[in-house]
Coordinates of C-alpha atoms and ligand atoms in Angstrom, one line a residue:
M1 CA 125.2 79.1 121.3
E2 CA 127.7 77.5 123.6
D3 CA 124.8 76.7 125.6
Y4 CA 123.6 74.0 123.0
R5 CA 127.0 72.1 123.1
V6 CA 126.7 68.9 125.6
K7 CA 130.0 68.8 127.6
P8 CA 131.7 65.2 127.2
H9 CA 129.5 62.2 128.6
Q10 CA 126.9 64.8 130.1
K11 CA 124.0 63.2 131.2
I12 CA 121.1 64.8 129.6
D13 CA 117.1 64.7 130.0
L14 CA 115.7 65.9 127.0
A15 CA 112.0 66.5 128.2
K16 CA 113.6 68.1 131.2
D17 CA 116.4 70.2 130.1
C18 CA 116.0 71.1 126.5
D19 CA 113.4 73.3 125.3
P20 CA 112.5 72.9 121.8
N21 CA 111.0 76.3 122.0
D22 CA 114.0 77.9 123.3
Y23 CA 115.2 81.4 121.8
G24 CA 118.6 82.0 123.8
E25 CA 118.9 85.8 123.5
W26 CA 117.2 85.8 120.3
K27 CA 113.4 86.1 121.6
G28 CA 111.2 88.6 119.7
K29 CA 113.8 89.1 117.2
K30 CA 113.3 87.2 114.2
A31 CA 113.7 89.8 111.7
K32 CA 117.4 90.3 113.1
G33 CA 118.0 86.5 113.5
V34 CA 117.0 86.3 109.7
A35 CA 119.3 88.8 108.8
R36 CA 121.9 87.3 111.0
L37 CA 121.6 84.1 109.1
T38 CA 122.2 86.0 105.7
E39 CA 125.6 87.4 106.9
L40 CA 126.5 83.7 108.4
R41 CA 125.8 82.3 104.9
A42 CA 128.4 85.0 103.3
E43 CA 130.8 84.2 106.0
L44 CA 130.3 80.2 105.5
D45 CA 131.0 80.6 101.7
A46 CA 134.4 82.6 102.4
L47 CA 135.8 80.6 105.1
Q48 CA 134.9 77.3 102.6
Q49 CA 136.8 78.8 99.6
V50 CA 139.8 78.9 102.0
L51 CA 139.3 75.4 103.3
Y52 CA 139.3 74.4 99.7
A53 CA 142.4 76.3 99.0
E54 CA 144.2 75.1 101.7
H55 CA 143.8 71.8 101.5
Q56 CA 144.8 70.8 105.0
H57 CA 141.6 70.8 107.3
K58 CA 138.4 68.2 106.9
V59 CA 135.1 69.2 108.2
L60 CA 132.2 66.9 109.0
V61 CA 128.7 68.5 110.0
L62 CA 126.5 65.9 111.1
I63 CA 122.6 65.9 111.4
Q64 CA 120.3 63.7 113.3
A65 CA 116.4 64.4 114.0
M66 CA 113.3 62.8 114.1
D67 CA 111.1 63.1 111.4
T68 CA 110.0 66.6 110.4
A69 CA 112.5 68.1 112.5
G70 CA 114.0 69.5 109.4
K71 CA 117.5 68.1 108.6
D72 CA 116.9 68.7 104.7
G73 CA 115.4 72.2 105.8
T74 CA 118.4 73.1 107.7
I75 CA 120.9 71.9 105.2
R76 CA 119.3 74.1 102.6
A77 CA 119.1 77.0 104.7
V78 CA 122.7 76.8 106.0
F79 CA 124.2 76.1 103.2
D80 CA 122.7 77.9 100.6
G81 CA 125.0 80.4 99.1
V82 CA 128.2 78.2 99.6
N83 CA 129.7 77.2 96.5
P84 CA 128.1 73.9 95.6
Q85 CA 131.4 72.3 94.5
G86 CA 132.6 73.0 97.9
V87 CA 129.9 70.9 99.9
H88 CA 128.7 67.5 99.8
V89 CA 125.8 65.5 101.4
A90 CA 125.7 61.9 102.3
S91 CA 122.5 60.7 103.3
F92 CA 122.5 57.2 104.9
K93 CA 119.0 55.4 104.5
V94 CA 118.1 52.0 105.3
P95 CA 121.4 49.7 104.4
T96 CA 121.6 47.8 101.2
Q97 CA 122.2 44.3 100.8
I98 CA 126.1 45.1 100.4
E99 CA 125.9 47.7 103.4
A100 CA 124.4 45.3 105.4
D101 CA 126.8 42.6 104.8
H102 CA 129.7 44.8 106.1
D103 CA 130.3 46.4 109.5
F104 CA 128.2 49.2 110.2
L105 CA 131.0 52.0 109.7
W106 CA 131.9 50.8 106.2
R107 CA 129.8 53.1 104.1
V108 CA 130.0 55.8 106.6
H109 CA 134.0 55.7 106.5
A110 CA 133.6 56.0 102.6
Q111 CA 131.7 59.3 103.0
V112 CA 134.0 61.0 105.3
P113 CA 135.5 64.3 104.1
A114 CA 139.1 64.3 102.6
K115 CA 141.2 67.2 103.0
G116 CA 139.7 70.6 101.8
E117 CA 136.3 69.2 101.9
L118 CA 133.4 70.0 104.0
V119 CA 131.0 67.0 104.2
V120 CA 127.3 67.0 105.5
F121 CA 125.7 63.6 107.1
N122 CA 122.0 63.8 106.8
R123 CA 121.5 60.7 109.7
S124 CA 124.7 58.8 110.2
Q125 CA 126.4 56.0 112.0
Y126 CA 124.1 57.2 114.9
E127 CA 121.3 55.3 113.3
Q128 CA 123.0 51.8 114.7
V129 CA 122.2 53.1 118.3
L130 CA 119.2 54.8 117.3
V131 CA 116.5 52.8 115.0
V132 CA 118.5 49.6 115.8
R133 CA 118.0 49.8 119.5
V134 CA 114.3 51.1 118.7
H135 CA 113.5 48.3 116.6
N136 CA 115.7 45.6 118.3
L137 CA 117.3 45.1 114.7
E138 CA 120.5 43.8 117.0
P139 CA 120.5 42.5 120.5
E140 CA 121.3 44.8 123.2
K141 CA 124.8 43.8 123.8
E142 CA 125.8 44.6 119.9
W143 CA 124.2 47.9 119.7
R144 CA 125.8 48.9 123.3
K145 CA 129.5 48.3 121.8
H146 CA 128.7 50.7 119.4
Y147 CA 129.3 53.8 121.5
Q148 CA 132.5 52.9 122.1
Q149 CA 133.2 52.1 118.3
I150 CA 131.7 55.2 117.3
N151 CA 134.1 57.2 119.9
D152 CA 137.1 54.9 118.5
F153 CA 136.1 56.1 114.7
E154 CA 135.5 59.7 115.5
K155 CA 138.6 60.0 117.5
L156 CA 140.6 58.2 114.3
L157 CA 138.7 61.3 112.2
T158 CA 139.7 64.2 114.5
D159 CA 143.4 62.8 114.9
T160 CA 143.6 62.9 110.9
G161 CA 142.4 66.3 110.7
T162 CA 138.7 66.4 110.8
T163 CA 136.7 68.7 112.8
I164 CA 133.4 67.3 113.6
L165 CA 130.4 69.0 114.7
K166 CA 127.1 66.9 115.6
F167 CA 123.6 68.3 115.7
F168 CA 120.4 67.1 117.1
L169 CA 117.4 69.2 116.0
N170 CA 115.0 68.8 118.7
I171 CA 111.4 69.0 118.5
D172 CA 108.7 67.9 120.7
L173 CA 106.0 65.6 120.0
D174 CA 102.9 68.3 119.3
E175 CA 105.4 70.2 116.9
Q176 CA 105.7 66.9 114.8
K177 CA 102.0 66.5 115.0
Q178 CA 101.6 70.0 113.4
R179 CA 104.2 69.6 110.6
L180 CA 102.6 66.0 109.7
L181 CA 99.4 67.6 109.5
E182 CA 100.7 70.3 107.5
R183 CA 102.3 68.2 105.2
I184 CA 98.9 66.2 104.6
D185 CA 97.2 69.4 103.7
T186 CA 99.6 71.1 101.6
P187 CA 99.8 69.5 97.9
E188 CA 103.6 70.6 97.7
K189 CA 104.2 68.9 100.8
Q190 CA 102.4 65.7 100.4
W191 CA 105.1 63.6 98.6
K192 CA 107.1 63.9 101.9
F193 CA 104.3 62.3 104.1
S194 CA 105.1 58.5 104.6
P195 CA 102.8 56.4 106.0
G196 CA 105.5 54.7 108.0
D197 CA 106.0 58.1 109.7
L198 CA 102.9 57.2 112.1
P199 CA 104.1 54.2 113.4
E200 CA 107.6 55.7 114.1
R201 CA 105.9 58.7 115.8
K202 CA 104.3 55.9 118.4
L203 CA 107.8 55.0 119.3
W204 CA 108.7 58.8 120.2
W205 CA 109.6 58.2 124.0
Q206 CA 111.7 54.9 123.0
Y207 CA 113.4 57.3 120.4
M208 CA 114.0 60.1 123.0
E209 CA 115.8 57.6 125.0
A210 CA 117.9 56.3 122.7
Y211 CA 118.8 59.8 121.9
Q212 CA 119.5 60.9 125.3
E213 CA 121.9 58.3 125.9
A214 CA 123.6 58.2 122.6
I215 CA 124.5 62.0 123.0
S216 CA 125.7 61.4 126.3
Q217 CA 127.7 58.5 125.5
T218 CA 129.4 60.0 122.6
S219 CA 129.8 63.8 123.2
T220 CA 133.4 64.0 123.7
E221 CA 135.9 67.2 123.7
Y222 CA 136.9 66.1 119.9
A223 CA 133.3 65.4 118.6
P224 CA 130.6 67.4 120.3
W225 CA 127.1 67.3 120.1
H226 CA 124.9 70.4 120.1
I227 CA 121.0 70.3 121.3
V228 CA 119.2 72.4 118.8
P229 CA 115.9 74.0 119.7
A230 CA 114.1 73.2 116.4
N231 CA 110.6 73.9 117.0
H232 CA 111.3 77.5 115.3
N233 CA 113.1 76.8 111.9
W234 CA 114.8 80.3 111.9
Y235 CA 116.3 79.7 115.3
R236 CA 117.4 76.3 114.7
N237 CA 118.9 77.4 111.0
L238 CA 120.6 80.2 113.0
V239 CA 122.1 78.0 115.8
V240 CA 123.6 75.7 113.4
A241 CA 125.0 78.2 111.0
E242 CA 126.7 80.0 113.9
V243 CA 128.3 77.0 115.6
I244 CA 129.6 76.0 112.2
V245 CA 131.1 79.3 111.6
E246 CA 132.6 80.0 114.9
A247 CA 134.2 76.4 114.5
L248 CA 135.8 77.2 110.9
K249 CA 136.9 80.6 112.2
K250 CA 139.0 78.8 115.0
L251 CA 140.5 76.5 112.3
D252 CA 142.5 79.7 111.6
M253 CA 142.9 79.0 107.8
H254 CA 144.9 81.0 105.2
Y255 CA 145.1 81.0 101.5
P256 CA 148.1 78.9 100.4
Q257 CA 151.5 80.8 99.7
A258 CA 151.3 82.3 95.8
A259 CA 153.7 81.4 93.1
E260 CA 157.0 83.3 93.2
D261 CA 158.0 86.0 90.9
L262 CA 154.4 86.9 89.9
D263 CA 155.8 90.1 88.8
Q264 CA 157.6 88.4 86.4
Y265 CA 154.4 86.2 84.9
K266 CA 152.8 89.6 84.8
K267 CA 155.3 91.1 82.8
E268 CA 155.3 88.3 80.5
L269 CA 151.4 88.2 80.1
N270 CA 151.6 91.8 79.2
E271 CA 154.4 91.5 76.6
E272 CA 153.0 88.5 75.2
V273 CA 152.5 87.8 71.5
I274 CA 150.7 84.6 70.2
E275 CA 150.8 84.0 66.7
K276 CA 148.0 82.2 64.9
K277 CA 149.9 79.7 62.8
E278 CA 148.5 79.6 59.4
N279 CA 148.3 75.9 57.5
Ligands
LIG301 P1 114.6 61.4 105.9 O1 113.2 60.8 107.0 O2 115.7 61.3 106.7 O3 114.2 62.7 105.6 P2 113.3 60.1 103.9 O4 112.1 60.0 104.3 O5 113.5 60.6 102.3 O6 114.3 60.5 104.8 P3 113.9 57.4 104.3 O7 113.5 56.3 103.5 O8 112.8 57.6 105.7 O9 114.2 58.7 103.8 O10 115.3 56.9 104.7 C1 115.7 57.0 106.4 C2 115.6 55.6 107.0 O11 116.6 54.9 106.8 C3 115.0 56.1 108.1 O12 113.7 55.6 109.1 C4 116.3 55.8 109.3 O13 116.0 55.2 110.1 C5 116.8 54.4 108.0 N1 118.1 54.0 108.3 C6 119.1 54.6 108.3 N2 120.4 53.9 109.0 C7 119.8 52.8 109.0 C8 120.7 51.8 109.5 N3 121.7 51.7 110.1 N4 119.7 50.6 110.0 C9 118.1 51.0 109.8 N5 117.6 51.8 109.3 C10 118.2 52.9 109.0
LIG302 MG1 111.5 59.4 106.6

Protein backbone atom coordinates (compact mmCIF):
# COMPACT_ATOMS: atom_id res chain seq x y z
CA MET A 1 0.00 0.00 0.00
CA GLU A 2 3.04 2.22 0.49
CA ASP A 3 3.29 2.36 -3.31
CA TYR A 4 0.34 4.72 -3.42
CA ARG A 5 1.98 7.25 -1.14
CA VAL A 6 3.34 10.25 -3.00
CA LYS A 7 6.87 11.23 -1.96
CA PRO A 8 7.41 14.84 -0.88
CA HIS A 9 6.90 17.09 -3.91
CA GLN A 10 7.14 14.13 -6.30
CA LYS A 11 6.14 15.03 -9.85
CA ILE A 12 3.27 12.88 -11.05
CA ASP A 13 1.52 12.22 -14.31
CA LEU A 14 -1.88 10.85 -13.35
CA ALA A 15 -2.64 9.47 -16.83
CA LYS A 16 0.72 7.70 -17.16
CA ASP A 17 1.83 6.69 -13.68
CA CYS A 18 -1.37 5.97 -11.79
CA ASP A 19 -3.57 3.12 -13.03
CA PRO A 20 -7.14 3.44 -11.65
CA ASN A 21 -7.56 -0.30 -12.32
CA ASP A 22 -4.53 -1.37 -10.31
CA TYR A 23 -5.00 -4.16 -7.74
CA GLY A 24 -1.47 -4.24 -6.33
CA GLU A 25 -0.95 -7.69 -4.86
CA TRP A 26 -4.68 -8.33 -4.66
CA LYS A 27 -5.43 -9.20 -8.28
CA GLY A 28 -8.09 -11.91 -8.43
CA LYS A 29 -8.47 -11.87 -4.63
CA LYS A 30 -11.66 -9.89 -4.19
CA ALA A 31 -13.20 -12.26 -1.62
CA LYS A 32 -10.02 -12.15 0.47
CA GLY A 33 -9.85 -8.38 0.08
CA VAL A 34 -13.39 -7.95 1.32
CA ALA A 35 -12.67 -10.22 4.30
CA ARG A 36 -9.54 -8.21 5.04
CA LEU A 37 -11.59 -5.00 5.05
CA THR A 38 -13.85 -6.52 7.72
CA GLU A 39 -10.79 -7.18 9.88
CA LEU A 40 -9.49 -3.68 9.29
CA ARG A 41 -12.79 -2.15 10.39
CA ALA A 42 -12.57 -4.01 13.68
CA GLU A 43 -8.97 -2.82 14.12
CA LEU A 44 -10.00 0.72 13.32
CA ASP A 45 -12.78 0.58 15.89
CA ALA A 46 -10.35 -0.63 18.56
CA LEU A 47 -7.75 2.00 17.61
CA GLN A 48 -10.35 4.76 17.69
CA GLN A 49 -11.33 3.76 21.21
CA VAL A 50 -7.76 4.15 22.44
CA LEU A 51 -7.39 7.39 20.49
CA TYR A 52 -10.41 8.77 22.34
CA ALA A 53 -9.42 7.42 25.75
CA GLU A 54 -5.80 8.57 25.53
CA HIS A 55 -6.87 12.07 24.48
CA GLN A 56 -3.48 12.99 23.00
CA HIS A 57 -3.43 12.49 19.25
CA LYS A 58 -5.61 14.10 16.59
CA VAL A 59 -6.34 12.39 13.29
CA LEU A 60 -7.39 14.01 10.05
CA VAL A 61 -8.38 11.90 7.04
CA LEU A 62 -8.90 14.04 3.96
CA ILE A 63 -10.63 12.79 0.80
CA GLN A 64 -10.70 14.46 -2.59
CA ALA A 65 -11.97 13.05 -5.87
CA MET A 66 -13.87 13.72 -9.05
CA ASP A 67 -17.65 13.21 -9.01
CA THR A 68 -18.73 9.56 -8.67
CA ALA A 69 -15.26 8.38 -7.56
CA GLY A 70 -16.80 7.36 -4.25
CA LYS A 71 -15.97 9.80 -1.49
CA ASP A 72 -19.22 8.99 0.31
CA GLY A 73 -18.97 5.26 -0.39
CA THR A 74 -15.42 5.10 0.94
CA ILE A 75 -16.35 6.88 4.15
CA ARG A 76 -19.31 4.56 4.65
CA ALA A 77 -17.31 1.39 3.93
CA VAL A 78 -14.21 2.24 5.95
CA PHE A 79 -15.90 3.73 9.01
CA ASP A 80 -18.85 1.36 9.19
CA GLY A 81 -18.42 -0.33 12.55
CA VAL A 82 -16.53 2.52 14.18
CA ASN A 83 -18.27 4.12 17.15
CA PRO A 84 -20.32 6.98 15.63
CA GLN A 85 -19.41 9.14 18.62
CA GLY A 86 -15.77 8.82 17.73
CA VAL A 87 -15.79 9.99 14.13
CA HIS A 88 -16.95 13.25 12.65
CA VAL A 89 -17.32 13.94 8.92
CA ALA A 90 -16.95 17.51 7.66
CA SER A 91 -18.13 18.21 4.10
CA PHE A 92 -17.02 21.32 2.25
CA LYS A 93 -19.48 22.62 -0.32
CA VAL A 94 -19.62 25.87 -2.24
CA PRO A 95 -18.70 28.47 0.41
CA THR A 96 -21.61 30.34 1.97
CA GLN A 97 -21.52 34.13 1.95
CA ILE A 98 -20.02 34.34 5.41
CA GLU A 99 -17.40 31.68 4.55
CA ALA A 100 -16.53 33.46 1.31
CA ASP A 101 -16.08 36.70 3.25
CA HIS A 102 -13.25 35.09 5.26
CA ASP A 103 -9.94 33.60 4.15
CA PHE A 104 -10.32 30.12 2.63
CA LEU A 105 -8.86 28.31 5.64
CA TRP A 106 -11.25 29.87 8.14
CA ARG A 107 -14.03 27.32 7.71
CA VAL A 108 -11.50 24.51 7.42
CA HIS A 109 -9.61 25.33 10.60
CA ALA A 110 -12.91 25.34 12.49
CA GLN A 111 -13.40 21.65 11.65
CA VAL A 112 -9.97 20.16 12.39
CA PRO A 113 -9.80 17.37 14.99
CA ALA A 114 -9.19 18.14 18.65
CA LYS A 115 -7.31 15.77 20.97
CA GLY A 116 -8.78 12.29 20.84
CA GLU A 117 -10.81 13.01 17.70
CA LEU A 118 -10.83 11.53 14.23
CA VAL A 119 -12.26 13.84 11.58
CA VAL A 120 -12.87 12.98 7.94
CA PHE A 121 -12.84 15.79 5.39
CA ASN A 122 -15.19 15.14 2.46
CA ARG A 123 -13.62 17.71 0.09
CA SER A 124 -11.38 20.23 1.78
CA GLN A 125 -9.05 23.22 1.56
CA TYR A 126 -7.87 21.71 -1.74
CA GLU A 127 -11.00 22.91 -3.55
CA GLN A 128 -9.26 26.29 -3.48
CA VAL A 129 -6.61 25.03 -5.92
CA LEU A 130 -8.96 22.72 -7.86
CA VAL A 131 -12.45 24.06 -8.65
CA VAL A 132 -11.24 27.61 -8.05
CA ARG A 133 -8.42 27.13 -10.56
CA VAL A 134 -10.47 25.29 -13.17
CA HIS A 135 -13.29 27.82 -13.07
CA ASN A 136 -11.05 30.89 -12.78
CA LEU A 137 -12.73 31.94 -9.54
CA GLU A 138 -9.48 33.64 -8.54
CA PRO A 139 -6.60 34.90 -10.67
CA GLU A 140 -3.68 32.47 -10.99
CA LYS A 141 -1.38 34.61 -8.88
CA GLU A 142 -3.87 34.28 -6.01
CA TRP A 143 -4.59 30.55 -6.14
CA ARG A 144 -0.91 29.75 -6.66
CA LYS A 145 -0.18 31.20 -3.23
CA HIS A 146 -2.50 28.64 -1.68
CA TYR A 147 -0.06 25.73 -2.12
CA GLN A 148 2.34 27.28 0.37
CA GLN A 149 -0.49 28.48 2.59
CA ILE A 150 -1.90 24.96 2.72
CA ASN A 151 1.52 23.47 3.45
CA ASP A 152 2.06 25.95 6.28
CA PHE A 153 -1.43 25.24 7.66
CA GLU A 154 -0.85 21.48 7.58
CA LYS A 155 2.55 21.95 9.23
CA LEU A 156 0.89 23.86 12.05
CA LEU A 157 -1.62 21.04 12.49
CA THR A 158 1.00 18.28 12.50
CA ASP A 159 3.31 20.27 14.80
CA THR A 160 0.46 20.39 17.27
CA GLY A 161 -0.27 16.68 17.31
CA THR A 162 -2.35 15.98 14.20
CA THR A 163 -1.75 13.01 11.94
CA ILE A 164 -2.85 13.97 8.42
CA LEU A 165 -3.63 11.40 5.73
CA LYS A 166 -4.74 12.68 2.34
CA PHE A 167 -6.39 10.50 -0.30
CA PHE A 168 -7.13 11.17 -3.94
CA LEU A 169 -9.59 8.56 -5.22
CA ASN A 170 -8.48 8.02 -8.80
CA ILE A 171 -11.04 6.88 -11.37
CA ASP A 172 -10.82 7.38 -15.12
CA LEU A 173 -13.05 9.20 -17.55
CA ASP A 174 -14.69 6.06 -18.85
CA GLU A 175 -15.44 4.74 -15.36
CA GLN A 176 -17.09 8.06 -14.51
CA LYS A 177 -19.28 7.76 -17.60
CA GLN A 178 -20.39 4.26 -16.58
CA ARG A 179 -21.17 5.46 -13.06
CA LEU A 180 -23.15 8.46 -14.28
CA LEU A 181 -25.15 6.19 -16.61
CA GLU A 182 -25.77 3.80 -13.73
CA ARG A 183 -27.05 6.67 -11.59
CA ILE A 184 -29.43 7.71 -14.34
CA ASP A 185 -30.68 4.14 -14.80
CA THR A 186 -31.12 3.22 -11.12
CA PRO A 187 -34.13 4.80 -9.36
CA GLU A 188 -32.42 4.71 -5.93
CA LYS A 189 -29.38 6.48 -7.36
CA GLN A 190 -31.08 9.08 -9.51
CA TRP A 191 -31.04 11.62 -6.69
CA LYS A 192 -27.26 11.56 -6.82
CA PHE A 193 -27.22 12.65 -10.44
CA SER A 194 -26.93 16.35 -10.93
CA PRO A 195 -27.18 17.86 -14.42
CA GLY A 196 -24.23 20.02 -13.34
CA ASP A 197 -22.05 16.92 -13.32
CA LEU A 198 -21.91 16.90 -17.12
CA PRO A 199 -20.33 20.32 -17.68
CA GLU A 200 -17.83 19.48 -14.89
CA ARG A 201 -16.97 16.27 -16.69
CA LYS A 202 -16.11 18.25 -19.82
CA LEU A 203 -13.40 19.91 -17.77
CA TRP A 204 -11.88 16.53 -16.83
CA TRP A 205 -8.41 17.18 -18.19
CA GLN A 206 -8.20 20.63 -16.61
CA TYR A 207 -9.11 18.98 -13.31
CA MET A 208 -6.45 16.31 -13.80
CA GLU A 209 -3.84 19.00 -14.36
CA ALA A 210 -5.02 20.82 -11.25
CA TYR A 211 -4.96 17.62 -9.16
CA GLN A 212 -1.52 16.64 -10.42
CA GLU A 213 0.03 19.93 -9.51
CA ALA A 214 -1.81 20.23 -6.19
CA ILE A 215 -0.75 16.75 -5.11
CA SER A 216 2.84 17.31 -6.12
CA GLN A 217 3.08 20.73 -4.44
CA THR A 218 1.48 19.59 -1.18
CA SER A 219 2.61 16.03 -0.64
CA THR A 220 5.00 16.43 2.26
CA GLU A 221 6.75 14.23 4.78
CA TYR A 222 4.28 15.37 7.42
CA ALA A 223 1.06 15.33 5.35
CA PRO A 224 1.39 12.83 2.50
CA TRP A 225 -1.02 12.25 -0.37
CA HIS A 226 -2.07 8.78 -1.45
CA ILE A 227 -3.32 8.22 -4.98
CA VAL A 228 -5.80 5.39 -4.62
CA PRO A 229 -6.83 3.26 -7.61
CA ALA A 230 -10.60 3.67 -7.41
CA ASN A 231 -12.19 2.01 -10.44
CA HIS A 232 -12.91 -1.00 -8.22
CA ASN A 233 -14.73 -0.04 -5.04
CA TRP A 234 -13.60 -2.96 -2.91
CA TYR A 235 -9.93 -2.32 -3.64
CA ARG A 236 -10.31 1.43 -3.09
CA ASN A 237 -11.87 0.79 0.33
CA LEU A 238 -9.17 -1.71 1.20
CA VAL A 239 -6.33 0.68 0.38
CA VAL A 240 -7.81 3.57 2.35
CA ALA A 241 -8.58 1.38 5.38
CA GLU A 242 -5.14 -0.23 5.33
CA VAL A 243 -3.31 3.12 5.18
CA ILE A 244 -5.38 4.57 8.05
CA VAL A 245 -4.96 1.50 10.27
CA GLU A 246 -1.19 1.39 9.63
CA ALA A 247 -0.83 5.06 10.51
CA LEU A 248 -2.88 4.73 13.70
CA LYS A 249 -0.87 1.70 14.81
CA LYS A 250 2.34 3.71 14.44
CA LEU A 251 1.03 6.23 16.96
CA ASP A 252 1.59 3.58 19.61
CA MET A 253 -1.36 4.71 21.70
CA HIS A 254 -2.19 3.45 25.18
CA TYR A 255 -5.15 3.59 27.51
CA PRO A 256 -4.55 6.12 30.28
CA GLN A 257 -3.37 5.01 33.70
CA ALA A 258 -6.21 3.61 35.81
CA ALA A 259 -7.13 5.27 39.12
CA GLU A 260 -5.02 4.13 42.09
CA ASP A 261 -6.31 1.70 44.71
CA LEU A 262 -8.84 -0.01 42.44
CA ASP A 263 -9.03 -2.90 44.92
CA GLN A 264 -10.19 -0.48 47.57
CA TYR A 265 -13.04 0.75 45.35
CA LYS A 266 -13.97 -2.81 44.49
CA LYS A 267 -14.18 -3.69 48.17
CA GLU A 268 -16.22 -0.58 48.82
CA LEU A 269 -18.68 -1.45 46.04
CA ASN A 270 -19.01 -5.02 47.18
CA GLU A 271 -19.70 -3.98 50.74
CA GLU A 272 -21.88 -0.98 50.08
CA VAL A 273 -25.29 -0.50 51.62
CA ILE A 274 -27.43 2.25 50.11
CA GLU A 275 -30.54 2.81 52.10
CA LYS A 276 -33.68 4.25 50.62
CA LYS A 277 -34.73 7.30 52.51
CA GLU A 278 -38.43 7.35 53.49
CA ASN A 279 -40.11 10.79 53.52
P1 LIG B 1 -20.17 15.58 -3.77
O1 LIG B 1 -20.10 15.96 -5.22
O2 LIG B 1 -18.95 16.00 -3.01
O3 LIG B 1 -20.56 14.17 -3.52
P2 LIG B 1 -22.66 16.89 -3.57
O4 LIG B 1 -22.82 16.70 -5.02
O5 LIG B 1 -23.66 16.35 -2.62
O6 LIG B 1 -21.26 16.44 -3.06
P3 LIG B 1 -22.25 19.59 -4.10
O7 LIG B 1 -23.34 20.57 -3.91
O8 LIG B 1 -21.84 19.13 -5.45
O9 LIG B 1 -22.57 18.39 -3.20
O10 LIG B 1 -21.03 20.21 -3.24
C1 LIG B 1 -19.80 20.16 -3.60
C2 LIG B 1 -19.48 21.31 -4.54
O11 LIG B 1 -18.91 22.40 -3.83
C3 LIG B 1 -18.48 20.86 -5.55
O12 LIG B 1 -18.84 21.21 -6.84
C4 LIG B 1 -17.23 21.63 -5.12
O13 LIG B 1 -16.33 21.87 -6.16
C5 LIG B 1 -17.81 22.87 -4.54
N1 LIG B 1 -16.86 23.55 -3.64
C6 LIG B 1 -16.31 23.09 -2.54
N2 LIG B 1 -15.42 23.97 -2.01
C7 LIG B 1 -15.43 25.04 -2.84
C8 LIG B 1 -14.73 26.28 -2.87
N3 LIG B 1 -13.83 26.58 -1.93
N4 LIG B 1 -15.01 27.13 -3.85
C9 LIG B 1 -15.91 26.83 -4.81
N5 LIG B 1 -16.59 25.68 -4.85
C10 LIG B 1 -16.36 24.78 -3.89
MG1 LIG C 1 -21.46 16.83 -6.62
